[in-house]
Coordinates of C-alpha atoms in Angstrom, one line a residue:
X24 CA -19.6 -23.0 -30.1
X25 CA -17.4 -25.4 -31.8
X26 CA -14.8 -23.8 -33.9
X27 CA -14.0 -24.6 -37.5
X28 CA -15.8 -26.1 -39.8
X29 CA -17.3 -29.5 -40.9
X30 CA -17.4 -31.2 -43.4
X31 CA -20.6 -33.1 -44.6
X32 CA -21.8 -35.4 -47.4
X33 CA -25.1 -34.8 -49.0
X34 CA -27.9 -37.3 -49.9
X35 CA -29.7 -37.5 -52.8
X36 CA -33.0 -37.2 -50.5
X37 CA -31.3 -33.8 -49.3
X38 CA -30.4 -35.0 -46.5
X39 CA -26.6 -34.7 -44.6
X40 CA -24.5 -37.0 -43.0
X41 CA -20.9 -35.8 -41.2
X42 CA -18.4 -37.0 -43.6
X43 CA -15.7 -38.5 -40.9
X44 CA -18.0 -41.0 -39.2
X45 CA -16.0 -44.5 -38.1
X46 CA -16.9 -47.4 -36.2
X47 CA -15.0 -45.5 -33.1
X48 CA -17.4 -42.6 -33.8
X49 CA -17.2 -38.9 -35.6
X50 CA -15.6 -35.7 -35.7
X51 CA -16.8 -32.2 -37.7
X52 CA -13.2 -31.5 -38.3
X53 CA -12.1 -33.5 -41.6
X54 CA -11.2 -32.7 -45.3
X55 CA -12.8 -34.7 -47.9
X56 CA -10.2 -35.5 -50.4
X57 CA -12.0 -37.5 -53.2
X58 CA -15.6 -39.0 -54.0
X59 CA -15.1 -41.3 -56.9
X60 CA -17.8 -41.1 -59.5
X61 CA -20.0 -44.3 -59.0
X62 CA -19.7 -43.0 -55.2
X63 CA -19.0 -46.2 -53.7
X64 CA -15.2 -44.6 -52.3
X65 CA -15.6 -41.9 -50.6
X66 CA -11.8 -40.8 -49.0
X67 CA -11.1 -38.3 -46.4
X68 CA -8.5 -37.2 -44.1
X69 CA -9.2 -36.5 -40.1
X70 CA -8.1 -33.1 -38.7
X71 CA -8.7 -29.3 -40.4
X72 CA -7.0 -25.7 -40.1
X73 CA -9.1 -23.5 -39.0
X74 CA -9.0 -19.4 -37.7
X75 CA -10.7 -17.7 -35.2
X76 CA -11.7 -14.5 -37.5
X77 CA -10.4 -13.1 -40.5
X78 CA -6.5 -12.1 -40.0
X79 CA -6.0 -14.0 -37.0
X80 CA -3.8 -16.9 -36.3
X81 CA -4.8 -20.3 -37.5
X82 CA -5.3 -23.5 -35.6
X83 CA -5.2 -27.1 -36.3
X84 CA -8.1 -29.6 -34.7
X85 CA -7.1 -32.9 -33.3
X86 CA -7.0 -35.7 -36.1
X87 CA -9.4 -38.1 -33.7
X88 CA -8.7 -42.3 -34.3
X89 CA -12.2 -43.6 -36.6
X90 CA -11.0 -47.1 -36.6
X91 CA -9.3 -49.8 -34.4
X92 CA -6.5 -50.0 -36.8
X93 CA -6.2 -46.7 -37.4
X94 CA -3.2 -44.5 -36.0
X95 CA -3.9 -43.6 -32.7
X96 CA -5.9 -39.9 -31.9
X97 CA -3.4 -36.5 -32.6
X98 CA -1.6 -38.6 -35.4
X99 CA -2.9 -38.0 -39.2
X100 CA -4.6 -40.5 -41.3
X101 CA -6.1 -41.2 -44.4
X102 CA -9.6 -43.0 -44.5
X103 CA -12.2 -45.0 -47.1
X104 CA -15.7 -45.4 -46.2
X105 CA -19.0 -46.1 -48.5
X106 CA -21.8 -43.8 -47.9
X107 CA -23.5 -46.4 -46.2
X108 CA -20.9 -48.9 -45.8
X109 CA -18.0 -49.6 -43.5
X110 CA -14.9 -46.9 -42.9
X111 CA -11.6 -48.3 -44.0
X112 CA -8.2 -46.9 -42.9
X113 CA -6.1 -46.5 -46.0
X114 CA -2.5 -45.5 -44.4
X115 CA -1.8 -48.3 -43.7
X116 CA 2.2 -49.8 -44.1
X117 CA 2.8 -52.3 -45.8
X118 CA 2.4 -54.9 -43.1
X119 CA -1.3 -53.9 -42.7
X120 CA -0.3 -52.1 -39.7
X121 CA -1.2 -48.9 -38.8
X122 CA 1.8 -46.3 -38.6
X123 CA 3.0 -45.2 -34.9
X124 CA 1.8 -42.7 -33.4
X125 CA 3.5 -39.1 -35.0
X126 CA 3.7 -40.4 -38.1
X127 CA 1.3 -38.5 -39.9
X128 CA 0.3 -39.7 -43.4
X129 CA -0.2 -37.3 -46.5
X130 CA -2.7 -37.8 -49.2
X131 CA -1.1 -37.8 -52.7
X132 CA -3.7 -38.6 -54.7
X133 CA -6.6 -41.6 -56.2
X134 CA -7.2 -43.1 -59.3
X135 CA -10.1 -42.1 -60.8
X136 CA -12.4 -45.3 -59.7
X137 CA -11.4 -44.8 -56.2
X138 CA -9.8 -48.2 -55.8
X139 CA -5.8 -47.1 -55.4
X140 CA -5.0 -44.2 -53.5
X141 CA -1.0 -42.5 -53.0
X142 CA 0.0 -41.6 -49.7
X143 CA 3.3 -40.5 -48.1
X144 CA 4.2 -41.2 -44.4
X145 CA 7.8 -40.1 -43.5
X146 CA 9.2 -39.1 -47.3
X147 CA 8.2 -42.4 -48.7
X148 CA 5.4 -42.9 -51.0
X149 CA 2.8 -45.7 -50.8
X150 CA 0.0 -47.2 -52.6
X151 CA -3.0 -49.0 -50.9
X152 CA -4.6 -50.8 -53.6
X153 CA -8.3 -52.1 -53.3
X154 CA -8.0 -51.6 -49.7
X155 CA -6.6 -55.0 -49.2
X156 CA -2.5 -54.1 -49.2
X157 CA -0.6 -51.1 -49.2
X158 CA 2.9 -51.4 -51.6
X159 CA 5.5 -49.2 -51.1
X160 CA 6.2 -47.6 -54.0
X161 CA 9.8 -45.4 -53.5
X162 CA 11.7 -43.0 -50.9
X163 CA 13.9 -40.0 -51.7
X164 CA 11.6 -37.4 -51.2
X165 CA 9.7 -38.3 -54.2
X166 CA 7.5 -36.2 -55.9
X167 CA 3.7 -37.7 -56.6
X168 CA 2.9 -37.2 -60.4
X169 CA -0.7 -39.3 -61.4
X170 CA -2.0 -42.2 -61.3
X171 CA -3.9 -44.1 -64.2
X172 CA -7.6 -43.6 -64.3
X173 CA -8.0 -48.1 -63.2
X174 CA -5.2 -47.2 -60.4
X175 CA -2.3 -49.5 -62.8
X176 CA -0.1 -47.0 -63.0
X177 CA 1.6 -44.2 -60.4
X178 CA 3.9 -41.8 -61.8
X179 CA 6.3 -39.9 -59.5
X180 CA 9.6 -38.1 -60.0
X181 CA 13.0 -38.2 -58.1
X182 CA 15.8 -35.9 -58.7
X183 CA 14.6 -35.1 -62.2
X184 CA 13.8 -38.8 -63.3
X185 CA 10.2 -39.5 -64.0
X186 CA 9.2 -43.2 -63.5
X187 CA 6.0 -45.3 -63.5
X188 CA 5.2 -47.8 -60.7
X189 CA 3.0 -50.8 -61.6
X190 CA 0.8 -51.4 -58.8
X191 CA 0.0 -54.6 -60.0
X192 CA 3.7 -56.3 -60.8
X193 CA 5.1 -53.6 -57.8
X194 CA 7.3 -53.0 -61.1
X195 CA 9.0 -49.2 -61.4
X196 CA 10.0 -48.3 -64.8
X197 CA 12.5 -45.5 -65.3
X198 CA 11.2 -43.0 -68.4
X199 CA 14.0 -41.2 -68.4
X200 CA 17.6 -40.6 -66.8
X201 CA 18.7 -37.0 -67.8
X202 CA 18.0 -36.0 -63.9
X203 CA 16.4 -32.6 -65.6
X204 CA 12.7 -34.1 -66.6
X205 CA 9.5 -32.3 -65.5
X206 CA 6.3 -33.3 -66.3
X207 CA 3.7 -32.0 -68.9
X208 CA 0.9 -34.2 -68.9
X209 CA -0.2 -37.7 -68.1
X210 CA -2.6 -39.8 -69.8
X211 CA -5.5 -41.2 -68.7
X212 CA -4.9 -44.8 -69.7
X213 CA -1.0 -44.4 -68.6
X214 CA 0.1 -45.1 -71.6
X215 CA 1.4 -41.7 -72.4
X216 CA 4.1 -39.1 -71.0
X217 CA 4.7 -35.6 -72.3
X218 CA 7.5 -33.9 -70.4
X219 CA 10.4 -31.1 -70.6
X220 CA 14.0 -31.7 -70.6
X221 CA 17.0 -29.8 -71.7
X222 CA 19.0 -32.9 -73.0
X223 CA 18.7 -34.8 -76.4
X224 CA 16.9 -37.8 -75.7
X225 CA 16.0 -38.4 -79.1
X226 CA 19.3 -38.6 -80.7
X227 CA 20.0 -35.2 -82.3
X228 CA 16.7 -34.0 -82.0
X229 CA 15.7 -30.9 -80.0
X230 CA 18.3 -28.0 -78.4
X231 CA 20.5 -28.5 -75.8
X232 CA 20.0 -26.2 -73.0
X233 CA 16.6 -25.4 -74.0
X234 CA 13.1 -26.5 -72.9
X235 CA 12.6 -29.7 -75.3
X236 CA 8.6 -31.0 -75.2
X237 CA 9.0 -34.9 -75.7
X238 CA 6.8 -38.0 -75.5
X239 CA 7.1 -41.2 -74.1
X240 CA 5.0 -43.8 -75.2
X241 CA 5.7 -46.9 -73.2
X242 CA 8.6 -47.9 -75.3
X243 CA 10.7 -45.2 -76.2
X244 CA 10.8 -41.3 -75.9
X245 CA 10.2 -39.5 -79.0
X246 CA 11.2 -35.3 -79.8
X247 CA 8.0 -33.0 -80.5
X248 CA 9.4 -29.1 -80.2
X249 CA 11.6 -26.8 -78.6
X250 CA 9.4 -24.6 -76.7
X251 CA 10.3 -21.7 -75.0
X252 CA 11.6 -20.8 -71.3
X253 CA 8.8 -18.9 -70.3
X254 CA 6.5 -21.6 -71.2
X255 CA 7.6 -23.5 -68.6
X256 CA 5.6 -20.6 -65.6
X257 CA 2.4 -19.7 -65.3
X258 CA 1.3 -15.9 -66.5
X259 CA -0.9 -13.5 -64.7
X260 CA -1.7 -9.4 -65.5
X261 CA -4.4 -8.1 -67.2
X262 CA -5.4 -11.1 -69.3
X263 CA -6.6 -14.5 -68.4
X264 CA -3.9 -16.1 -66.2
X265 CA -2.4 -19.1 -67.7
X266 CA -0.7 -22.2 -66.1
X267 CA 2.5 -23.0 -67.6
X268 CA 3.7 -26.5 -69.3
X269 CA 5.6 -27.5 -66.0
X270 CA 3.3 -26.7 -63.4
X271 CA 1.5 -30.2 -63.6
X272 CA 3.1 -31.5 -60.4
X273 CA 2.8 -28.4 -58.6
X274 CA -0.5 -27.1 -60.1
X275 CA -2.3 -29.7 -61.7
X276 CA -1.5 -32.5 -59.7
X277 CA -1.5 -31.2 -56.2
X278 CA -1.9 -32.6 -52.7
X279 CA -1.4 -29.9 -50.7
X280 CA -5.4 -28.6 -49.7
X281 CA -4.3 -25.4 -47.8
X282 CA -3.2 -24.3 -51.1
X283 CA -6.1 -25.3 -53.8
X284 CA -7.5 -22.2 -55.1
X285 CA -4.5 -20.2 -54.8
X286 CA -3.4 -18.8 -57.9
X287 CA -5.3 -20.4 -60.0
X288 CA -4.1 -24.4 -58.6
X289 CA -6.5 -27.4 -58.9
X290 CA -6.9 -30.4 -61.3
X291 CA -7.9 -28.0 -64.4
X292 CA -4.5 -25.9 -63.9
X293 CA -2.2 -27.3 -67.0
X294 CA -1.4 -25.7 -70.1
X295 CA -2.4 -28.9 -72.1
X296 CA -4.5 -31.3 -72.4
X297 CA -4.3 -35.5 -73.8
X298 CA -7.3 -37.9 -75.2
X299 CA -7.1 -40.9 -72.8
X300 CA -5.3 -42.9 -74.7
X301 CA -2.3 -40.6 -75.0
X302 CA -2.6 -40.2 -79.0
X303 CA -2.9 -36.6 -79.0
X304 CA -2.1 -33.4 -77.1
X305 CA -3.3 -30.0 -77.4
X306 CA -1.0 -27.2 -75.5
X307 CA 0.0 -23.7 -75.0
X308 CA 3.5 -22.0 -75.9
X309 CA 4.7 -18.7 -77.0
X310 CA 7.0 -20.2 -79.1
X311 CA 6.5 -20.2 -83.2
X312 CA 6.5 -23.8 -83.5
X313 CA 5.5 -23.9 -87.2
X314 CA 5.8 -21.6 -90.3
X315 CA 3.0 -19.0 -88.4
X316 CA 4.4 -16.3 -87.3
X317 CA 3.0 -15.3 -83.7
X318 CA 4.8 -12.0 -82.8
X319 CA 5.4 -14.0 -78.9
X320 CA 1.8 -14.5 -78.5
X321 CA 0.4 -18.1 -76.8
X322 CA -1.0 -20.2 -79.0
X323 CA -2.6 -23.3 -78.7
X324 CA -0.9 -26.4 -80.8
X325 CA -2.0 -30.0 -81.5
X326 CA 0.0 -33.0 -81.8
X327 CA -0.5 -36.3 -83.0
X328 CA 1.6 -38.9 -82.1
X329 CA 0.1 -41.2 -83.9
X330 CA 1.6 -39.2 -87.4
X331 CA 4.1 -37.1 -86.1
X332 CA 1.8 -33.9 -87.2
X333 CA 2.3 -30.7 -84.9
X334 CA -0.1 -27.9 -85.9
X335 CA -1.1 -24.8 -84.5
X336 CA -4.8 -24.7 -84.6
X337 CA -5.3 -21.1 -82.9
X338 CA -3.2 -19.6 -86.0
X339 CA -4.9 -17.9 -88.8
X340 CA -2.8 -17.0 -91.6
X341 CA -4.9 -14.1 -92.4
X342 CA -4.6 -13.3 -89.4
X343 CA -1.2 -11.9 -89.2
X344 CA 0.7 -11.1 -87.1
X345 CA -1.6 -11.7 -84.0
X346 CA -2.8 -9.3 -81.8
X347 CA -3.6 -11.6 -78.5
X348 CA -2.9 -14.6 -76.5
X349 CA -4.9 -17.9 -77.3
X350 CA -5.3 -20.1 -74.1
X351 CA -7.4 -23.3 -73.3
X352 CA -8.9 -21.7 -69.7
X353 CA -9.5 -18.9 -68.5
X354 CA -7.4 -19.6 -64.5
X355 CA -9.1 -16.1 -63.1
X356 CA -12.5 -17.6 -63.7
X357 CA -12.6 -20.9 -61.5
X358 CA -10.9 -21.2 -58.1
X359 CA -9.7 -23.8 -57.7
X360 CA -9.8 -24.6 -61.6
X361 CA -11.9 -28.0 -62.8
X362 CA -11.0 -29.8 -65.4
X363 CA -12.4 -28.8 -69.0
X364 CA -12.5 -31.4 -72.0
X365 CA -10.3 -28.8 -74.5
X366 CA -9.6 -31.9 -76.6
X367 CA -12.2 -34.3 -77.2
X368 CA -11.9 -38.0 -77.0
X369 CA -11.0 -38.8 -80.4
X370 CA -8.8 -36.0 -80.3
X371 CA -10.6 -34.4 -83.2
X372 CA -12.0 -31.5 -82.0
X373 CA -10.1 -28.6 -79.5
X374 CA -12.2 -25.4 -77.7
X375 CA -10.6 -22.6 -77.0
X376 CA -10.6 -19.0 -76.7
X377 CA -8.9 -15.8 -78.3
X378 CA -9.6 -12.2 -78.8
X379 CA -8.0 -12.4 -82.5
X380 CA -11.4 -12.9 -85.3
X381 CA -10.4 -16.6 -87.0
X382 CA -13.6 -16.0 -88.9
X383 CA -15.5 -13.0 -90.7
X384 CA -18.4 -12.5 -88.3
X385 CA -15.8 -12.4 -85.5
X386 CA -16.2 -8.6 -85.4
X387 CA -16.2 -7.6 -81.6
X388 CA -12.4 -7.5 -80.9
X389 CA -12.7 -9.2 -77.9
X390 CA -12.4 -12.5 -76.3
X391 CA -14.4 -15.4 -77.5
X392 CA -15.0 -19.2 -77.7
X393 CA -13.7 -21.2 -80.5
X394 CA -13.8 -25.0 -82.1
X395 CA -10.7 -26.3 -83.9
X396 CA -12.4 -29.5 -85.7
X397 CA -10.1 -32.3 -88.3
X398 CA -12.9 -33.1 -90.7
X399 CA -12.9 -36.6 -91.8
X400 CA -11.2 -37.4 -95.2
X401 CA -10.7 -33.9 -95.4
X402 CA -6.8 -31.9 -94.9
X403 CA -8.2 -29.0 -94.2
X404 CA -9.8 -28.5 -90.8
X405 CA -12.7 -26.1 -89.9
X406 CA -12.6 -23.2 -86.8
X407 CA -15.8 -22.5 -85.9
X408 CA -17.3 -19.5 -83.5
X409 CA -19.0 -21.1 -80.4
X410 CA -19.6 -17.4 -79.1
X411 CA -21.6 -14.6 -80.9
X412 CA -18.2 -12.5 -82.2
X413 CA -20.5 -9.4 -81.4
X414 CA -20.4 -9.1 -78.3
X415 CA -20.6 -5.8 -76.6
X416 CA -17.2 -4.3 -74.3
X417 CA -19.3 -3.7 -71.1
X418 CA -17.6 -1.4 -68.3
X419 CA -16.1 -3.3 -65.3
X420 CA -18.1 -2.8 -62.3
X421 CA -15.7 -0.8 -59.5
X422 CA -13.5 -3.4 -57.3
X423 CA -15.5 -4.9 -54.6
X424 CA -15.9 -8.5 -53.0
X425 CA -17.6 -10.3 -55.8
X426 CA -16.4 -11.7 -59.4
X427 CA -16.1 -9.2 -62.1
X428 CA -18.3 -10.3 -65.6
X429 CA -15.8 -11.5 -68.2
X430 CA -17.1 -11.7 -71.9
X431 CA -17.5 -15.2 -73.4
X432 CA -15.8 -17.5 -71.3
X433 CA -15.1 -21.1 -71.7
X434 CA -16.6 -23.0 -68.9
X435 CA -16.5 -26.8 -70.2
X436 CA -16.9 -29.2 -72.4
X437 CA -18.3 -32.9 -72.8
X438 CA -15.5 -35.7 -73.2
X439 CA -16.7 -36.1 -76.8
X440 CA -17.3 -32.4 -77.8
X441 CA -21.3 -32.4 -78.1
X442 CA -21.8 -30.0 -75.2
X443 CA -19.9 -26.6 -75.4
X444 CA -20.6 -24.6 -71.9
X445 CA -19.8 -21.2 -71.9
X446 CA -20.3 -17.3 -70.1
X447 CA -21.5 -14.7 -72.2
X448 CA -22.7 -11.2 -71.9
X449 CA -24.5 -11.5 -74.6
X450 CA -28.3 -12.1 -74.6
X451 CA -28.1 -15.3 -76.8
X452 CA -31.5 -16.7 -75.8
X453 CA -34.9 -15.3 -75.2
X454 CA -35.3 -15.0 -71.4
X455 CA -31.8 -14.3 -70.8
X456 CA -31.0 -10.9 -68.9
X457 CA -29.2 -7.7 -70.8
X458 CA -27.3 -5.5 -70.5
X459 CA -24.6 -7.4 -69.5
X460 CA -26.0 -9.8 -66.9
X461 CA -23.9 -13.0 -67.2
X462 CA -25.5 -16.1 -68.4
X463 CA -24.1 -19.7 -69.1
X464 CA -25.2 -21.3 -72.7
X465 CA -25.1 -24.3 -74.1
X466 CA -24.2 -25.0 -77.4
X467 CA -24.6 -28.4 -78.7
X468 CA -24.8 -30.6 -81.7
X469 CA -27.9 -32.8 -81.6
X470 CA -29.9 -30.2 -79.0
X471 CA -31.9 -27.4 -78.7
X472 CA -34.6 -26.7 -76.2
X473 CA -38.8 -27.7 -76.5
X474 CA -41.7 -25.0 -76.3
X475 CA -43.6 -24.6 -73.8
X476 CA -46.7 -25.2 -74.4
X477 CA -49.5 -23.0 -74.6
X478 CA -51.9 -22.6 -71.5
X479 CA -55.8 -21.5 -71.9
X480 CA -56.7 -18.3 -70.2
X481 CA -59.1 -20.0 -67.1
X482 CA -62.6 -18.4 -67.9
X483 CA -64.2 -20.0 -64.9
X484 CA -63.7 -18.6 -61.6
X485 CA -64.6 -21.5 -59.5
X486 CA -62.7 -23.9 -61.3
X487 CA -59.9 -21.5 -61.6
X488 CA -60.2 -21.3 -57.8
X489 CA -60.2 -25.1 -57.0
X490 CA -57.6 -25.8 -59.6
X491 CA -57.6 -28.4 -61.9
X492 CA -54.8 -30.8 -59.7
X493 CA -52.9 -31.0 -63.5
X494 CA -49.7 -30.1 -62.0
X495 CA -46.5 -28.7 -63.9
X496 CA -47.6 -27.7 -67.4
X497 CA -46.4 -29.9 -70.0
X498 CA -43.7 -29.5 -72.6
X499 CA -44.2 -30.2 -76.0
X500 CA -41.7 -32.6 -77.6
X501 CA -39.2 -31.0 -79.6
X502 CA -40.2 -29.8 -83.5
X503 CA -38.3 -30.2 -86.4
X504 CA -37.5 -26.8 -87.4
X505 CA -34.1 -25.9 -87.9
X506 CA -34.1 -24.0 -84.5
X507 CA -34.6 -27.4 -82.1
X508 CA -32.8 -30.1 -84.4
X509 CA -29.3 -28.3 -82.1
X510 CA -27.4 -25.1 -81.7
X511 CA -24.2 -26.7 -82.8
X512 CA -24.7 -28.4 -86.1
X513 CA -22.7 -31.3 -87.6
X514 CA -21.0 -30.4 -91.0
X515 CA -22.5 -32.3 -93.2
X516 CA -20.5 -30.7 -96.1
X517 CA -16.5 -30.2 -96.4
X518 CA -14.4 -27.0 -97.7
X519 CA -12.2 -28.1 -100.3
X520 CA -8.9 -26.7 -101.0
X521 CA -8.4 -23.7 -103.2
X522 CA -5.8 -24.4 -105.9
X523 CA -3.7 -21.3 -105.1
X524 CA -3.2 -20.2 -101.5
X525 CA -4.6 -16.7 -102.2
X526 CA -8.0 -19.0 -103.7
X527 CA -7.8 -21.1 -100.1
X528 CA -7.8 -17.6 -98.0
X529 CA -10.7 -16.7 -99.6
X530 CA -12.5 -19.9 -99.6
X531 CA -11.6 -20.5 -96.1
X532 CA -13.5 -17.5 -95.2
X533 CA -16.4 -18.8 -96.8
X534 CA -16.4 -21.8 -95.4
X535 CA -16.2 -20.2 -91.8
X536 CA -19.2 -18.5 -92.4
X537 CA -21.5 -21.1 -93.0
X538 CA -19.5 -23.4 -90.5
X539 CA -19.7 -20.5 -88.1
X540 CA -23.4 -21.7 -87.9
X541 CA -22.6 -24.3 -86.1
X542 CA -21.4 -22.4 -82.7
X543 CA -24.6 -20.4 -82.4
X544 CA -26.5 -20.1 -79.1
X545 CA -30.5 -20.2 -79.7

């Protein structure tokens, strides 16, 4: 028997192919690290931890040489290969030579095409760009954090200094030098930096000593909030565990596999989220950041950088003081945790979820699945119910070896906020179980599901017998009712504001009602 396991990549035919295969041969034993989207990089690392049985001590298979210019067999290496194409050794020095023998190399991580990938061999960090030259990027222990979805940019951090290395120019540019920086979030486009410090970077802005949130912006580094200490960690207990505003190096962006999972780590484990280009984040703190008073509860915020606003779009002044956290993901749901679109695109529309009712037919006290929208010439934004707000507080089954149900959970979204997925309880659908059998929906604006269509009862035996070779029945295109134009409906109207704030409270609530609509599952 051959111990460990292997690691394969599926066809689209259904069949399976060994993921490390090089022109020097194969080996079962191998991580796959990345697949990029249009496929065409597929990047993997030789060599696997593996145990016997459960409790016993682990081993480590050999790391065998796939290419001629690859580090010779026992040593570590990171590889590139097209499904159907030729294997490429991507730890590679700078020389184009592979490193000695010992000198095992560590993936980092890869831009999201595929076509630059970070490595470390020894302490010092590397970039192999288009599998053509590797630069070298920094040493001093540094500490990977992103690269730009074309690969232009890689952001790492060295005693406290966040900088971003041009892969292009070989160019690093320091971002700050207060030696006490840790990183937030990076955008896609590289454009953007939102990170913590406890200095004043922005003249007499923020609190010395404290957790300041700040933004960088290419040119210069601008104040947003003082958030709170405990923002900074992850949270676990009873509720959903959270990540915290720091753990983006550590959680978010994290190379080290024998970890992912744990806790709640992967690519989806960050308390906030940008739109590509940087112009707006959404994020989690405890911390009353504007005239909302949230009794220490998490809420989730939204900042433009583009105006300077800050605004806390989980906060309902009705709805005061709080009674529950607000978070963006739900960390005890997913191991490890993929990403979710919280904020769309165009940074006008954030999904989130919350036990609190931030509209009237949210009457079930607990958690469910909200949309924060800005409404187009309008100041006043909507907060519609994606999730039923009746759900029903269903017993937890006794501890055992499989997931325990979790009411109206936030599962994903589409980059532009047409597509809501989420777990409910609820039977929100016809066919969908009861009694609390979990079921994922889809809410969207623009959808809805066709009819099947009706079927004749067969009257003739022989024919019924035979069969009539028509295949799968056919669906009827969608009709035009109400029902199949979409479960999440585009306003087509706006609130306007109330002329006193009492008026507004009121009219808000009104407003939710009908834009409540919108979030319904059919």
């Amino acid at each position: 028997a051959v111990a460990g396991d292997a690691d394969y990549l599926g066809g689209s035919d259904g069949s399976f192919e060994l993921t490390a295969v090089g022109s020097l041969g194969s080996t079962r034993q191998a991580q796959g690290l990345y697949i990029s989207p249009d496929g065409t990089h597929v990047i993997f690392t030789t060599g696997e931890a593996w145990c016997v049985a459960p409790g016993s001590a682990c081993k480590k298979s050999q790391e065998i040489q796939l290419e001629p210019n690859a580090p010779p067999t026992g040593t570590a290496a990171i590889y590139d290969r097209q499904p159907d194409g030729p294997t490429r050794v991507v730890s590679l020095l700078p020389t184009n030579l592979p490193p000695a023998g010992g000198e095992d190399a560590e993936y980092q991580g890869a831009s999201y095409d595929g076509t630059v990938v970070a490595f470390k061999i020894g302490g010092a960090l590397y970039a192999r760009i288009n599998n053509e030259e590797t630069k070298k990027v920094t040493e001093g222990a540094p500490t990977f954090a992103g690269l730009s979805a074309d690969g232009r940019y890689l952001f790492y951090v060295v005693a406290g200094n966040i900088n971003r290395f041009d892969t292009g120019s070989g160019i690093s540019q320091s971002i700050n030098s207060s030696g006490d920086a840790q990183v937030v979030n990076v955008s896609r486009d590289g454009s953007h930096v939102y990170f913590l410090s406890e200095s004043q970077l922005d003249g007499s802005e923020g609190t010395s000593g404290e957790p300041n949130l700040y933004v960088w912006d290419g040119q210069s580094v601008k104040y947003i909030a003082t958030v709170l200490p405990s923002d900074r960690e992850s949270t676990s207990g009873e509720g959903p565990h959270q990540a915290g505003l720091a753990r983006w190096t550590s959680w978010a962006v994290n190379p080290d596999r024998d970890m992912a999972g744990a806790g709640g780590r992967g690519p989806g484990a960050d308390s906030s989220r940008t739109t590509p280009d940087g112009s707006v984040i959404a994020f989690e703190s405890r911390a009353s950041l504007t005239s909302f008073a949230n009794a220490g509860h998490t809420e989730v915020y939204r900042y433009d950088d583009t105006s300077g606003d800050l605004l806390c779009v989980s906060c309902d002044p009705s709805v005061s003081p709080p009674t529950s956290d607000a978070h963006l993901q739900n960390l005890k749901i997913a191991h490890p945790p993929t990403i979710i679109h919280n904020l769309s695109a165009d940074g006008t529309r954030i999904f989130f979820e919350t036990s609190d009712p931030l509209v009237g037919r949210d009457v079930d006290g607990i958690n469910d699945v909200y949309e924060w929208e800005k409404q187009s010439g309008s100041a006043i934004p909507s907060v519609n119910l994606i999730s039923s707000g009746q759900s029903a507080a269903y017993p937890a089954p006794e501890a055992g070896d499989f997931p325990i149900p979790a009411p109206n959970v936030l599962m994903g979204a589409t980059p532009e906020g047409n597509d809501v997925f989420f777990l409910s309880q609820d039977a929100l659908t016809a066919g969908a179980g009861s009694g609390g059998a979990s079921a994922i929906y889809d809410a969207r604006i623009g959808g809805g599901f066709p009819h099947p269509a009706s079927v004749a009862a067969c009257t003739d035996l022989g024919v019924c017998q035979a069969g009539s070779a028509s295949g799968a029945p056919v669906l009827t295109p969608p009709r035009s009712s109400r029902r199949t134009k979409g479960n999440v409906k585009p306003n087509h109207r706006r609130c306007r504001q109330g002329k006193r704030a009492k008026d507004h409270r009121h009219h808000r609530h009104r407003c939710g009602k009908r834009h409540h609509q919108k979030g319904r599952a059919r």
